[in-house]
Amino acid sequence: MRILVVGAGATGGYFGAMLARAGQDVTFLVRPGRAEALRRRGLRVVGRDEVWRLDPALVTADELAAAPTPYDLVLLSVKATALEAAMDDVAPAVGPDTAIVPQLNGLAHMEALAARFGAERVLGGVAKVVTTLDDDGDILRLAPLAQLALGERDGTVTPRVEAIRKVLADAGIDARVPADILTALWHKWVFITTIGALTALMRGTVGEVNAVPGGTELATALLEEAAAVSAAAGHPVPESERQASLDVVTAAGSPLVPSLYRDLTAGRPTEVEHLFGDLTARARALGVPTPLLDLATLHLRIHQARVTA
């Protein structure tokens, strides 16, 4: 199976590195600057008492456009703010039988990818991995979780889904095919917007927020709002999953922050519209009040306007 990984950041870089280390035919589509750094240092995974290095196969958008070639599988791991450019870059790699597995949060990207490449080529994908890029550009692994769920949007377990799952699993990735990938996407969206709103509004880690009076109550209220939107959309969050999410966002002393918080505090653009604008718009259409998520959306939009001015 020929695999193209779009982006060699914390998420795509980690899953792609796992596949390459297992001997799969993996190429990373990267920007010229990232390509130069990877050729110089290699693709390195560090943290959790491990350090390993690969010399990955790389291609830039210009190189791919000059020699178009279809891949069997495209793992798309970019920020939502880079999705339009990524679709242009990857287009020469998408053939009639290419399967695209995006690893973005939310749902708007599914519609955009289907409109560009055809719904039949786009699978749902839900990545759960705790990694970040360190100052050297290495992939820093912060926790053992490394899970990738995928599936057809109608829930059918097709041969291509099972083939992809097996390739991922053989590389040591916890690969799963849930009964309904859209439900899985909704449920992760609930969690991501909860922890994103909590840390962005309060400008602190999960532990710092919960250490002060009212912090735990805010975390709980945010989760309830997001879960109410998911339920109204036809994807209620089971109590066990709701409790698991609540345990994470109310954990005492937790240093956890999402990537959105890191972008916010670093003065970088965020995925506000993809994650929050889209969710609150769907809430309005469904008649679900979300005052706290609306506040978080406004807060992030002001930041976005400032950094993109």
CSV table of C-alpha atoms in Angstrom, one decimal:
chain,number,residue,atom,x,y,z
A,1,MET,CA,0.0,0.0,0.0
A,2,ARG,CA,1.5,3.4,-1.1
A,3,ILE,CA,0.8,5.9,1.6
A,4,LEU,CA,1.1,9.7,1.5
A,5,VAL,CA,1.1,11.5,4.8
A,6,VAL,CA,0.2,15.2,4.4
A,7,GLY,CA,2.1,17.1,7.0
A,8,ALA,CA,4.9,15.8,9.3
A,9,GLY,CA,3.8,17.6,12.5
A,10,ALA,CA,2.9,16.2,15.8
A,11,THR,CA,0.0,14.0,14.7
A,12,GLY,CA,0.6,13.0,11.1
A,13,GLY,CA,4.3,12.9,11.7
A,14,TYR,CA,3.9,10.4,14.5
A,15,PHE,CA,1.5,8.0,12.7
A,16,GLY,CA,3.5,8.3,9.5
A,17,ALA,CA,6.7,7.6,11.4
A,18,MET,CA,5.1,4.5,13.0
A,19,LEU,CA,4.1,3.2,9.6
A,20,ALA,CA,7.5,3.9,8.0
A,21,ARG,CA,9.3,2.3,10.9
A,22,ALA,CA,7.2,-0.8,10.3
A,23,GLY,CA,8.4,-1.0,6.7
A,24,GLN,CA,5.4,0.5,4.9
A,25,ASP,CA,5.8,2.5,1.7
A,26,VAL,CA,5.3,6.0,3.2
A,27,THR,CA,6.1,9.4,1.7
A,28,PHE,CA,5.6,12.7,3.6
A,29,LEU,CA,4.2,15.7,1.7
A,30,VAL,CA,5.8,18.7,3.4
A,31,ARG,CA,6.7,22.3,2.9
A,32,PRO,CA,10.2,23.1,1.6
A,33,GLY,CA,11.4,24.4,5.0
A,34,ARG,CA,10.2,21.3,6.8
A,35,ALA,CA,11.7,19.1,4.1
A,36,GLU,CA,15.1,20.8,4.6
A,37,ALA,CA,14.9,20.3,8.4
A,38,LEU,CA,13.9,16.6,8.0
A,39,ARG,CA,16.7,15.9,5.6
A,40,ARG,CA,19.2,17.5,7.9
A,41,ARG,CA,18.0,16.0,11.3
A,42,GLY,CA,15.7,13.1,10.2
A,43,LEU,CA,12.3,12.6,11.5
A,44,ARG,CA,12.8,12.1,15.2
A,45,VAL,CA,10.4,10.8,17.9
A,46,VAL,CA,11.4,11.5,21.5
A,47,GLY,CA,9.9,11.4,24.9
A,48,ARG,CA,8.6,8.7,27.3
A,49,ASP,CA,12.2,7.3,27.5
A,50,GLU,CA,12.5,6.6,23.8
A,51,VAL,CA,14.4,8.3,21.0
A,52,TRP,CA,14.2,7.0,17.4
A,53,ARG,CA,15.0,8.5,14.1
A,54,LEU,CA,14.0,7.9,10.5
A,55,ASP,CA,15.2,9.3,7.2
A,56,PRO,CA,11.8,9.5,5.6
A,57,ALA,CA,10.8,9.8,1.9
A,58,LEU,CA,9.8,13.3,1.3
A,59,VAL,CA,8.0,15.2,-1.5
A,60,THR,CA,7.0,18.9,-1.8
A,61,ALA,CA,3.9,20.2,-3.5
A,62,ASP,CA,5.9,21.4,-6.5
A,63,GLU,CA,7.6,18.0,-6.9
A,64,LEU,CA,4.3,16.2,-6.7
A,65,ALA,CA,2.6,18.5,-9.2
A,66,ALA,CA,5.5,18.0,-11.6
A,67,ALA,CA,5.1,14.2,-11.4
A,68,PRO,CA,1.5,13.4,-10.4
A,69,THR,CA,1.2,9.9,-9.1
A,70,PRO,CA,-1.8,8.4,-7.3
A,71,TYR,CA,-1.5,6.9,-3.8
A,72,ASP,CA,-3.6,4.2,-2.3
A,73,LEU,CA,-4.0,6.0,1.1
A,74,VAL,CA,-3.7,9.7,2.0
A,75,LEU,CA,-3.4,10.5,5.7
A,76,LEU,CA,-4.3,14.2,5.9
A,77,SER,CA,-3.1,15.8,9.1
A,78,VAL,CA,-3.0,19.6,8.9
A,79,LYS,CA,-4.6,22.4,10.8
A,80,ALA,CA,-8.0,23.4,9.6
A,81,THR,CA,-6.5,26.8,8.7
A,82,ALA,CA,-4.3,25.0,6.1
A,83,LEU,CA,-6.9,22.7,4.7
A,84,GLU,CA,-7.6,24.7,1.5
A,85,ALA,CA,-3.9,24.8,0.6
A,86,ALA,CA,-3.4,21.2,1.6
A,87,MET,CA,-6.2,20.1,-0.8
A,88,ASP,CA,-4.5,21.9,-3.6
A,89,ASP,CA,-1.2,20.4,-2.8
A,90,VAL,CA,-2.5,16.8,-2.5
A,91,ALA,CA,-4.7,16.8,-5.6
A,92,PRO,CA,-2.0,15.3,-7.9
A,93,ALA,CA,-1.8,12.3,-5.5
A,94,VAL,CA,-5.5,11.5,-5.6
A,95,GLY,CA,-6.6,8.9,-8.1
A,96,PRO,CA,-9.8,7.0,-8.7
A,97,ASP,CA,-9.0,4.4,-6.0
A,98,THR,CA,-7.4,6.7,-3.4
A,99,ALA,CA,-8.8,6.6,0.1
A,100,ILE,CA,-8.4,9.8,2.1
A,101,VAL,CA,-8.4,9.6,5.9
A,102,PRO,CA,-8.4,13.1,7.5
A,103,GLN,CA,-7.3,13.5,11.1
A,104,LEU,CA,-8.8,16.9,11.7
A,105,ASN,CA,-11.3,17.7,14.5
A,106,GLY,CA,-14.8,18.8,13.8
A,107,LEU,CA,-16.9,18.0,10.7
A,108,ALA,CA,-16.5,20.9,8.2
A,109,HIS,CA,-13.4,19.3,6.7
A,110,MET,CA,-15.4,16.2,5.7
A,111,GLU,CA,-17.8,18.4,3.6
A,112,ALA,CA,-14.9,20.3,2.0
A,113,LEU,CA,-13.0,17.1,1.1
A,114,ALA,CA,-16.0,15.4,-0.3
A,115,ALA,CA,-16.8,18.5,-2.5
A,116,ARG,CA,-13.2,18.6,-3.8
A,117,PHE,CA,-12.4,14.9,-4.3
A,118,GLY,CA,-15.8,13.1,-4.2
A,119,ALA,CA,-17.5,11.6,-1.1
A,120,GLU,CA,-16.6,8.1,-2.2
A,121,ARG,CA,-12.9,8.8,-1.6
A,122,VAL,CA,-13.3,10.4,1.9
A,123,LEU,CA,-13.3,8.2,5.0
A,124,GLY,CA,-13.9,9.5,8.5
A,125,GLY,CA,-10.9,9.6,10.8
A,126,VAL,CA,-10.5,10.3,14.5
A,127,ALA,CA,-6.9,10.6,15.9
A,128,LYS,CA,-6.2,10.4,19.6
A,129,VAL,CA,-2.5,10.9,20.3
A,130,VAL,CA,-0.7,13.1,22.9
A,131,THR,CA,2.2,14.6,21.0
A,132,THR,CA,3.6,18.0,20.1
A,133,LEU,CA,6.6,19.4,18.2
A,134,ASP,CA,9.4,20.6,20.4
A,135,ASP,CA,11.7,23.5,19.8
A,136,ASP,CA,13.9,21.3,17.5
A,137,GLY,CA,11.0,20.2,15.4
A,138,ASP,CA,11.1,16.7,16.9
A,139,ILE,CA,7.9,14.9,17.7
A,140,LEU,CA,7.6,14.8,21.5
A,141,ARG,CA,5.4,12.0,22.8
A,142,LEU,CA,3.8,13.0,26.1
A,143,ALA,CA,1.5,10.0,26.8
A,144,PRO,CA,1.2,6.4,25.6
A,145,LEU,CA,-2.1,7.0,23.8
A,146,ALA,CA,-1.8,6.4,20.0
A,147,GLN,CA,-5.2,5.6,18.5
A,148,LEU,CA,-6.6,6.1,15.1
A,149,ALA,CA,-10.3,5.3,14.3
A,150,LEU,CA,-11.5,5.2,10.7
A,151,GLY,CA,-14.6,4.2,8.8
A,152,GLU,CA,-16.9,4.7,5.9
A,153,ARG,CA,-19.4,7.4,6.6
A,154,ASP,CA,-22.4,5.0,6.2
A,155,GLY,CA,-20.9,2.6,8.8
A,156,THR,CA,-20.2,-0.2,6.3
A,157,VAL,CA,-17.0,-2.2,7.0
A,158,THR,CA,-15.6,-2.3,3.5
A,159,PRO,CA,-12.5,-4.3,2.4
A,160,ARG,CA,-10.6,-1.0,2.0
A,161,VAL,CA,-11.4,0.0,5.6
A,162,GLU,CA,-10.3,-3.4,6.9
A,163,ALA,CA,-7.1,-3.3,4.8
A,164,ILE,CA,-6.2,0.2,6.1
A,165,ARG,CA,-7.0,-0.9,9.7
A,166,LYS,CA,-4.7,-3.9,9.3
A,167,VAL,CA,-1.8,-1.8,8.0
A,168,LEU,CA,-2.1,0.6,10.9
A,169,ALA,CA,-2.4,-2.2,13.5
A,170,ASP,CA,0.6,-4.0,12.1
A,171,ALA,CA,2.6,-0.8,12.6
A,172,GLY,CA,1.7,-0.8,16.3
A,173,ILE,CA,-1.1,1.8,16.1
A,174,ASP,CA,-4.3,1.2,18.1
A,175,ALA,CA,-6.5,1.1,14.9
A,176,ARG,CA,-10.2,0.8,15.3
A,177,VAL,CA,-13.3,0.8,13.2
A,178,PRO,CA,-16.2,2.1,15.2
A,179,ALA,CA,-19.8,1.3,14.4
A,180,ASP,CA,-20.4,4.9,13.3
A,181,ILE,CA,-17.4,7.1,12.5
A,182,LEU,CA,-19.6,10.2,12.4
A,183,THR,CA,-20.7,9.6,16.0
A,184,ALA,CA,-17.0,9.2,16.9
A,185,LEU,CA,-16.2,12.5,15.2
A,186,TRP,CA,-19.0,14.3,17.0
A,187,HIS,CA,-17.9,12.8,20.4
A,188,LYS,CA,-14.3,14.0,19.9
A,189,TRP,CA,-15.6,17.4,18.8
A,190,VAL,CA,-17.4,17.6,22.1
A,191,PHE,CA,-14.3,16.9,24.1
A,192,ILE,CA,-12.0,19.2,22.0
A,193,THR,CA,-14.3,22.2,22.3
A,194,THR,CA,-14.8,21.6,26.0
A,195,ILE,CA,-11.1,21.5,26.9
A,196,GLY,CA,-10.4,24.2,24.3
A,197,ALA,CA,-13.0,26.6,25.7
A,198,LEU,CA,-12.0,25.9,29.3
A,199,THR,CA,-8.3,26.6,28.9
A,200,ALA,CA,-8.7,29.4,26.4
A,201,LEU,CA,-11.2,31.4,28.4
A,202,MET,CA,-9.3,30.9,31.7
A,203,ARG,CA,-5.8,31.0,30.2
A,204,GLY,CA,-4.5,28.1,32.2
A,205,THR,CA,-4.0,24.4,32.3
A,206,VAL,CA,-6.7,22.0,33.3
A,207,GLY,CA,-5.2,21.7,36.7
A,208,GLU,CA,-4.9,25.5,37.2
A,209,VAL,CA,-8.5,26.0,36.3
A,210,ASN,CA,-9.8,23.3,38.6
A,211,ALA,CA,-7.6,24.5,41.5
A,212,VAL,CA,-9.7,27.7,41.9
A,213,PRO,CA,-13.4,28.0,43.1
A,214,GLY,CA,-15.7,27.7,40.1
A,215,GLY,CA,-13.2,26.0,37.8
A,216,THR,CA,-14.7,22.5,38.0
A,217,GLU,CA,-18.2,23.9,37.6
A,218,LEU,CA,-17.2,25.7,34.5
A,219,ALA,CA,-15.6,22.6,33.0
A,220,THR,CA,-18.8,20.6,33.7
A,221,ALA,CA,-21.0,23.3,32.2
A,222,LEU,CA,-19.0,23.5,29.1
A,223,LEU,CA,-19.1,19.7,28.6
A,224,GLU,CA,-22.8,19.7,29.1
A,225,GLU,CA,-23.3,22.4,26.5
A,226,ALA,CA,-21.2,20.7,23.9
A,227,ALA,CA,-22.8,17.3,24.6
A,228,ALA,CA,-26.2,18.8,24.2
A,229,VAL,CA,-25.4,19.9,20.7
A,230,SER,CA,-24.1,16.5,19.8
A,231,ALA,CA,-27.3,14.9,21.2
A,232,ALA,CA,-29.5,17.2,19.3
A,233,ALA,CA,-27.6,16.3,16.1
A,234,GLY,CA,-28.4,12.7,16.7
A,235,HIS,CA,-25.2,11.6,18.4
A,236,PRO,CA,-25.8,11.5,22.2
A,237,VAL,CA,-22.7,11.0,24.3
A,238,PRO,CA,-22.9,7.8,26.4
A,239,GLU,CA,-22.7,8.3,30.1
A,240,SER,CA,-19.4,6.3,30.3
A,241,GLU,CA,-17.8,8.5,27.7
A,242,ARG,CA,-19.2,11.7,29.2
A,243,GLN,CA,-17.7,10.7,32.5
A,244,ALA,CA,-14.3,9.9,31.0
A,245,SER,CA,-14.2,13.3,29.4
A,246,LEU,CA,-15.3,14.9,32.6
A,247,ASP,CA,-12.5,13.1,34.5
A,248,VAL,CA,-10.0,14.6,32.1
A,249,VAL,CA,-11.2,18.2,32.1
A,250,THR,CA,-11.6,18.2,35.9
A,251,ALA,CA,-8.4,16.4,36.9
A,252,ALA,CA,-6.6,18.1,39.8
A,253,GLY,CA,-3.1,19.2,39.0
A,254,SER,CA,-3.3,18.2,35.3
A,255,PRO,CA,-0.8,20.1,33.1
A,256,LEU,CA,-3.0,19.3,30.1
A,257,VAL,CA,-3.7,21.9,27.5
A,258,PRO,CA,-4.9,21.4,23.9
A,259,SER,CA,-3.0,22.5,20.8
A,260,LEU,CA,-5.5,25.4,20.4
A,261,TYR,CA,-4.4,26.8,23.7
A,262,ARG,CA,-0.7,26.6,22.7
A,263,ASP,CA,-1.6,28.4,19.4
A,264,LEU,CA,-3.5,31.0,21.4
A,265,THR,CA,-0.8,31.8,23.9
A,266,ALA,CA,1.9,31.8,21.2
A,267,GLY,CA,0.0,34.5,19.3
A,268,ARG,CA,-0.7,32.2,16.3
A,269,PRO,CA,-4.0,31.8,14.4
A,270,THR,CA,-6.4,29.2,15.8
A,271,GLU,CA,-9.0,26.8,14.4
A,272,VAL,CA,-11.8,29.0,15.9
A,273,GLU,CA,-14.2,28.8,13.0
A,274,HIS,CA,-13.7,25.1,12.2
A,275,LEU,CA,-14.1,24.0,15.8
A,276,PHE,CA,-16.2,26.7,17.5
A,277,GLY,CA,-17.9,28.8,14.8
A,278,ASP,CA,-19.2,25.6,13.1
A,279,LEU,CA,-20.4,24.0,16.4
A,280,THR,CA,-22.2,27.1,17.6
A,281,ALA,CA,-23.8,27.7,14.2
A,282,ARG,CA,-25.1,24.1,14.3
A,283,ALA,CA,-26.3,24.7,17.9
A,284,ARG,CA,-28.4,27.7,16.7
A,285,ALA,CA,-29.8,25.7,13.8
A,286,LEU,CA,-30.8,22.9,16.3
A,287,GLY,CA,-32.2,25.3,18.9
A,288,VAL,CA,-29.6,24.5,21.5
A,289,PRO,CA,-28.4,27.3,23.7
A,290,THR,CA,-24.6,27.5,24.2
A,291,PRO,CA,-23.8,30.7,26.1
A,292,LEU,CA,-20.4,29.6,27.3
A,293,LEU,CA,-19.3,28.2,24.0
A,294,ASP,CA,-20.6,31.4,22.4
A,295,LEU,CA,-18.4,33.4,24.8
A,296,ALA,CA,-15.3,31.2,23.9
A,297,THR,CA,-16.0,31.7,20.2
A,298,LEU,CA,-16.1,35.4,20.6
A,299,HIS,CA,-12.9,35.4,22.7
A,300,LEU,CA,-11.1,33.4,20.0
A,301,ARG,CA,-12.5,35.4,17.1
A,302,ILE,CA,-11.1,38.6,18.7
A,303,HIS,CA,-7.7,36.9,19.0
A,304,GLN,CA,-8.0,35.7,15.4
A,305,ALA,CA,-8.8,39.2,14.1
A,306,ARG,CA,-5.8,40.6,16.0
A,307,VAL,CA,-3.2,38.1,14.8
A,308,THR,CA,-4.4,38.0,11.2
A,309,ALA,CA,-4.8,41.8,10.8
